[in-house]
PDB file of C-alpha atoms in Angstrom:
ATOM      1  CA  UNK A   1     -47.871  -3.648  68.344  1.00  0.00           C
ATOM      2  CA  UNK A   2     -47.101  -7.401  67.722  1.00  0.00           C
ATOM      3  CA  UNK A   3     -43.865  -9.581  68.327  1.00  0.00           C
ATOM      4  CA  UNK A   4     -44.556 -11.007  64.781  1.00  0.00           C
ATOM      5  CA  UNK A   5     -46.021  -8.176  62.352  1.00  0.00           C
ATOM      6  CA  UNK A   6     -47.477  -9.363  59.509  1.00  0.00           C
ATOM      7  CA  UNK A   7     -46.444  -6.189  57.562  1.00  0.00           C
ATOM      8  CA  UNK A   8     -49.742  -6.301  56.022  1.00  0.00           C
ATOM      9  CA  UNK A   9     -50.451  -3.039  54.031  1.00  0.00           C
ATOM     10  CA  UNK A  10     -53.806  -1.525  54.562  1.00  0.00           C
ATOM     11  CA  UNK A  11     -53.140   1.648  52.514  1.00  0.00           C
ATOM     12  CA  UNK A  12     -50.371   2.435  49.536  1.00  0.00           C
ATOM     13  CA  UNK A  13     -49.595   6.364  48.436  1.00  0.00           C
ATOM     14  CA  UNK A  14     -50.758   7.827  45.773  1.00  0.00           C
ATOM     15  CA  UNK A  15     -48.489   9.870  43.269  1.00  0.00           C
ATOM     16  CA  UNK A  16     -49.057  13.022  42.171  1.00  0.00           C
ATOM     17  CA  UNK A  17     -46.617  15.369  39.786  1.00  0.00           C
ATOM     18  CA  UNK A  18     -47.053  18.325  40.741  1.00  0.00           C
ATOM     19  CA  UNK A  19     -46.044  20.845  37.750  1.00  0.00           C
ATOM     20  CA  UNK A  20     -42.186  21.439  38.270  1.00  0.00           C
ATOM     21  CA  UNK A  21     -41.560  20.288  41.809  1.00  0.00           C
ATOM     22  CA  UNK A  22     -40.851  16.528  41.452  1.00  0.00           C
ATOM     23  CA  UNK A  23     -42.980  14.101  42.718  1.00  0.00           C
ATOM     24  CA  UNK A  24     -45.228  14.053  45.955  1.00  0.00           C
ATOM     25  CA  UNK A  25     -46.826  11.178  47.959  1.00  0.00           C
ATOM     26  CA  UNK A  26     -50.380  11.671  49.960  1.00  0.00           C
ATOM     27  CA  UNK A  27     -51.256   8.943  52.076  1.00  0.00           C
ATOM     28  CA  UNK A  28     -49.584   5.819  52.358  1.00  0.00           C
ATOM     29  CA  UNK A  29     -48.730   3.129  55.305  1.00  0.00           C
ATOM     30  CA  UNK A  30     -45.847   3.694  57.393  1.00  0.00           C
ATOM     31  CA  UNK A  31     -43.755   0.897  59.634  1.00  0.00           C
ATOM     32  CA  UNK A  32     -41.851   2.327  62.543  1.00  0.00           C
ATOM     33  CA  UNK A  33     -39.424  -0.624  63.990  1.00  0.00           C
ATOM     34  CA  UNK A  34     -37.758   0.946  66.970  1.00  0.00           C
ATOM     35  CA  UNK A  35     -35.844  -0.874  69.421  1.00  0.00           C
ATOM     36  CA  UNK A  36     -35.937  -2.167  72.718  1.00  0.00           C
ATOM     37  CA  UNK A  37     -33.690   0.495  74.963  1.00  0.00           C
ATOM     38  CA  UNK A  38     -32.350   4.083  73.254  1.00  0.00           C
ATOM     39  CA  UNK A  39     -29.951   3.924  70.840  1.00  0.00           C
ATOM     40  CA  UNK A  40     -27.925   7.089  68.871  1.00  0.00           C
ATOM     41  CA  UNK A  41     -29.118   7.921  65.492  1.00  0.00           C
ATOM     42  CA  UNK A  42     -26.048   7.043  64.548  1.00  0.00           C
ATOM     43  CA  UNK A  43     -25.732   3.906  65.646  1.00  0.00           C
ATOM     44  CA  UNK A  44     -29.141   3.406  63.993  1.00  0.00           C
ATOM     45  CA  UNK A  45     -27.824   4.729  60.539  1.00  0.00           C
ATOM     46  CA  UNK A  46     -24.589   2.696  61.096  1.00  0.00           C
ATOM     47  CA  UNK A  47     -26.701  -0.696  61.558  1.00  0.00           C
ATOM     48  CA  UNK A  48     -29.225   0.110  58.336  1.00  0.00           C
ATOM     49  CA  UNK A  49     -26.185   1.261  55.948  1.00  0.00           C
ATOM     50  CA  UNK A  50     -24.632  -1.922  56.665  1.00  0.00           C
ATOM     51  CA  UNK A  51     -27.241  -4.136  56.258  1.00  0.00           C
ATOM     52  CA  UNK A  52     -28.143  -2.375  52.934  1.00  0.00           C
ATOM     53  CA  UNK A  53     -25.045  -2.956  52.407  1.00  0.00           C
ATOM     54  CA  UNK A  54     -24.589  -6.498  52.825  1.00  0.00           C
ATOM     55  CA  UNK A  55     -27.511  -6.728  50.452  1.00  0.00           C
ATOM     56  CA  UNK A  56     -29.570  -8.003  48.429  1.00  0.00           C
ATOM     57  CA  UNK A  57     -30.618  -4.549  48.323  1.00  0.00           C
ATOM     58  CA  UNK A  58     -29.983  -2.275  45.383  1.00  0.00           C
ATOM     59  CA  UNK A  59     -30.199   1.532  47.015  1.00  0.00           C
ATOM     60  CA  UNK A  60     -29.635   5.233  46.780  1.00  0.00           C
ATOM     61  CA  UNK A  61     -29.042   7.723  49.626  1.00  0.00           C
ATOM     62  CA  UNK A  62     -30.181  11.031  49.951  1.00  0.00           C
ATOM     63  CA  UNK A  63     -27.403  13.511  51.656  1.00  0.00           C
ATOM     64  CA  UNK A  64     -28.755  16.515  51.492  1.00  0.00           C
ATOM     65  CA  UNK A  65     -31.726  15.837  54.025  1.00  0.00           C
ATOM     66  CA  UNK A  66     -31.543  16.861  57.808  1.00  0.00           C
ATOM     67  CA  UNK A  67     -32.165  12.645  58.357  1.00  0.00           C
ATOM     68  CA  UNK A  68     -30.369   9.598  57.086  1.00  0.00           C
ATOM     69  CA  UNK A  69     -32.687   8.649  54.088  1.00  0.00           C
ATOM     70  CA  UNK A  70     -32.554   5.779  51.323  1.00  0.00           C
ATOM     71  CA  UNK A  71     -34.262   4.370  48.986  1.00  0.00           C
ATOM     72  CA  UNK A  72     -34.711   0.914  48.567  1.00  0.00           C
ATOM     73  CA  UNK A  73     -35.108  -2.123  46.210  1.00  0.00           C
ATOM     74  CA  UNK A  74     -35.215  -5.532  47.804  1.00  0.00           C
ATOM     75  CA  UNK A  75     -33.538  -7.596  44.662  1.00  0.00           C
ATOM     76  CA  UNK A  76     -35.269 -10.855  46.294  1.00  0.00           C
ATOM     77  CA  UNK A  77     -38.605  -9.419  46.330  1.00  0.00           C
ATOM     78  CA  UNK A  78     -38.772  -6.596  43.945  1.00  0.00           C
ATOM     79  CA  UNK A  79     -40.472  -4.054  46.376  1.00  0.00           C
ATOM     80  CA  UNK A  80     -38.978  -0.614  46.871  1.00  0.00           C
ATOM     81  CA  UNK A  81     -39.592   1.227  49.904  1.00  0.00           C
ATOM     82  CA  UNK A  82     -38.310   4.457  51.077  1.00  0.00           C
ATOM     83  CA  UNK A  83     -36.347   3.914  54.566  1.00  0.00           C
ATOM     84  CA  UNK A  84     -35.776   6.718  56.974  1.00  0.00           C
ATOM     85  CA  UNK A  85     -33.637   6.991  60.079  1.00  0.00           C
ATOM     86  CA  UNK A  86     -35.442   9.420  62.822  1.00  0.00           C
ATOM     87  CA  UNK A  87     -35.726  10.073  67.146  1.00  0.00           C
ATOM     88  CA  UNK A  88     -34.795   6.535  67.597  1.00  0.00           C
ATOM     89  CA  UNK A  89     -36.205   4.600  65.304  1.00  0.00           C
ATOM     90  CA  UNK A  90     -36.411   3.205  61.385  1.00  0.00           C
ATOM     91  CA  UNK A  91     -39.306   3.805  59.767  1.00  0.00           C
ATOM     92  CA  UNK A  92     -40.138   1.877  56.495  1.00  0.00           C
ATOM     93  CA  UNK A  93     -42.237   4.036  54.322  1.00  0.00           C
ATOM     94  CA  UNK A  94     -44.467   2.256  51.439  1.00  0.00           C
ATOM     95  CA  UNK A  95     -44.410   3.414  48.152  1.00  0.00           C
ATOM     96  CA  UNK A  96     -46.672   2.235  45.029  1.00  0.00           C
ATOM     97  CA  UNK A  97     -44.238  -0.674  44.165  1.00  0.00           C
ATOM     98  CA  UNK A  98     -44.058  -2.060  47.962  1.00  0.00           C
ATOM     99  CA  UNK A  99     -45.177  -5.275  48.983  1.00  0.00           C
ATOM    100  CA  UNK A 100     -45.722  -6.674  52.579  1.00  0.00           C
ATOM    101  CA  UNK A 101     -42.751  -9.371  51.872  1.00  0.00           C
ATOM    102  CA  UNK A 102     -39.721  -6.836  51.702  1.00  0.00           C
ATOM    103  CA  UNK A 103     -40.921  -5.481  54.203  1.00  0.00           C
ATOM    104  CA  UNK A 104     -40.770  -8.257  56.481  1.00  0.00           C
ATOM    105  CA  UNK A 105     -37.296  -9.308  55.279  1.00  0.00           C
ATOM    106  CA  UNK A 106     -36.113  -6.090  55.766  1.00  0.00           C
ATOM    107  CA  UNK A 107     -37.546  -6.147  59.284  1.00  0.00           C
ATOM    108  CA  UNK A 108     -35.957  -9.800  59.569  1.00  0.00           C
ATOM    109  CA  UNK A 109     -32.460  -8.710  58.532  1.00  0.00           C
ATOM    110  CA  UNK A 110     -32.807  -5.935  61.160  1.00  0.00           C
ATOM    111  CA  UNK A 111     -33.323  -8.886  63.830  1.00  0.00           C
ATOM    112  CA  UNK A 112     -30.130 -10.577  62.353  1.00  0.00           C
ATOM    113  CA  UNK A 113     -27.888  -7.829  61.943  1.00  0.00           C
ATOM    114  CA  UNK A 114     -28.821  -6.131  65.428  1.00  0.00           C
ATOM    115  CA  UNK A 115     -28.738  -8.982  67.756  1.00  0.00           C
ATOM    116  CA  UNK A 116     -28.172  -7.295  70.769  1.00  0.00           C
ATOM    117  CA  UNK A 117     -31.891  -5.285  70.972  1.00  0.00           C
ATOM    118  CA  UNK A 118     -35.314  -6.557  70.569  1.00  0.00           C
ATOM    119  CA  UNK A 119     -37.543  -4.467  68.141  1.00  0.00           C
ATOM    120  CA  UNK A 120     -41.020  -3.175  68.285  1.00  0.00           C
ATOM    121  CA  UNK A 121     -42.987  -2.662  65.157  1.00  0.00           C
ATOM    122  CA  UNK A 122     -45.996  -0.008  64.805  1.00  0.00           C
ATOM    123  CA  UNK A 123     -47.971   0.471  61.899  1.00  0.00           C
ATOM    124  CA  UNK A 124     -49.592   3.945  61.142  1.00  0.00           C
ATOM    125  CA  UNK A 125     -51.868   4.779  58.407  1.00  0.00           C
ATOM    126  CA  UNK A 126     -51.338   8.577  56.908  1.00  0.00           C
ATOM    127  CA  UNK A 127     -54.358   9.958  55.656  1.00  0.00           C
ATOM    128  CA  UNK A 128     -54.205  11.636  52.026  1.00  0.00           C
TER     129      UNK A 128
END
C-alpha cells in the first residue's frame, strides 16, 4: 500500500476462446482502491458512473451481473480496463490493452470526484 501508486503492471491476462463460451481471462493484475471509512455500494457505483460519465471515458455496462460492472476506454490514454464495484471498494482489473497511465488517471479522477474520503490502493497479482 502506497499514498502515491505507481500503477505499475507486473502481470497482464492472457486470452483464451474457449470453443462457444466467449472469452476468458487467466491471470492478470488487479488494483483495489477502497476508501478511507465504509461507504454503500451504492454510493460507490453512484461516484464511478458519474465520473465515467463526465468522461473522457468511452464505456459499456454490464446489467445482468450480481455487481456494478463496466468496461472501460480511457479516450486520453487509449487503455481499456474492466472496472468493478464490490464489499466496499473499486477494483480496476487489467486487460491486454491496459496501460499503467489510465490507470492512474482513473485513480486521479476518483481523488477529484470523491473529495470527501482518502483512498487506499492495493495491488494483487492473480496467478493463471
Amino acid at each position: 500500500m502506497t499514498s502515491e501508486p505507481s500503477f505499475s503492471i507486473p502481470r497482464w491476462p492472457e486470452r483464451r476462446f474457449p470453443h462457444g463460451s466467449g472469452v476468458e481471462y487467466e491471470g492478470g493484475t488487479v488494483f483495489e482502491l477502497r476508501p478511507d471509512a465504509d461507504v454503500a455500494t451504492s454510493t460507490l457505483t453512484d461516484t464511478v458512473a458519474q465520473l465515467l460519465a463526465d468522461g473522457p471515458y468511452r464505456f459499456g455496462d454490464f446489467h445482468d451481473l450480481p455487481m456494478p460492472v463496466w468496461l472501460v476506454r480511457d479516450e486520453g490514454t487509449a487503455d481499456v480496463f474492466r472496472v468493478v464495484v464490490r464489499d466496499g471498494t473499486v477494483r480496476l482489473h487489467v486487460l491486454p490493452a491496459t496501460e499503467s497511465a489510465g490507470l492512474r488517471r482513473f485513480y486521479e479522477r476518483l481523488r477529484e470526484t470523491d473529495v470527501d474520503r482518502s483512498w487506499t490502493v492495493e495491488r494483487t497479482i492473480l496467478d493463471g
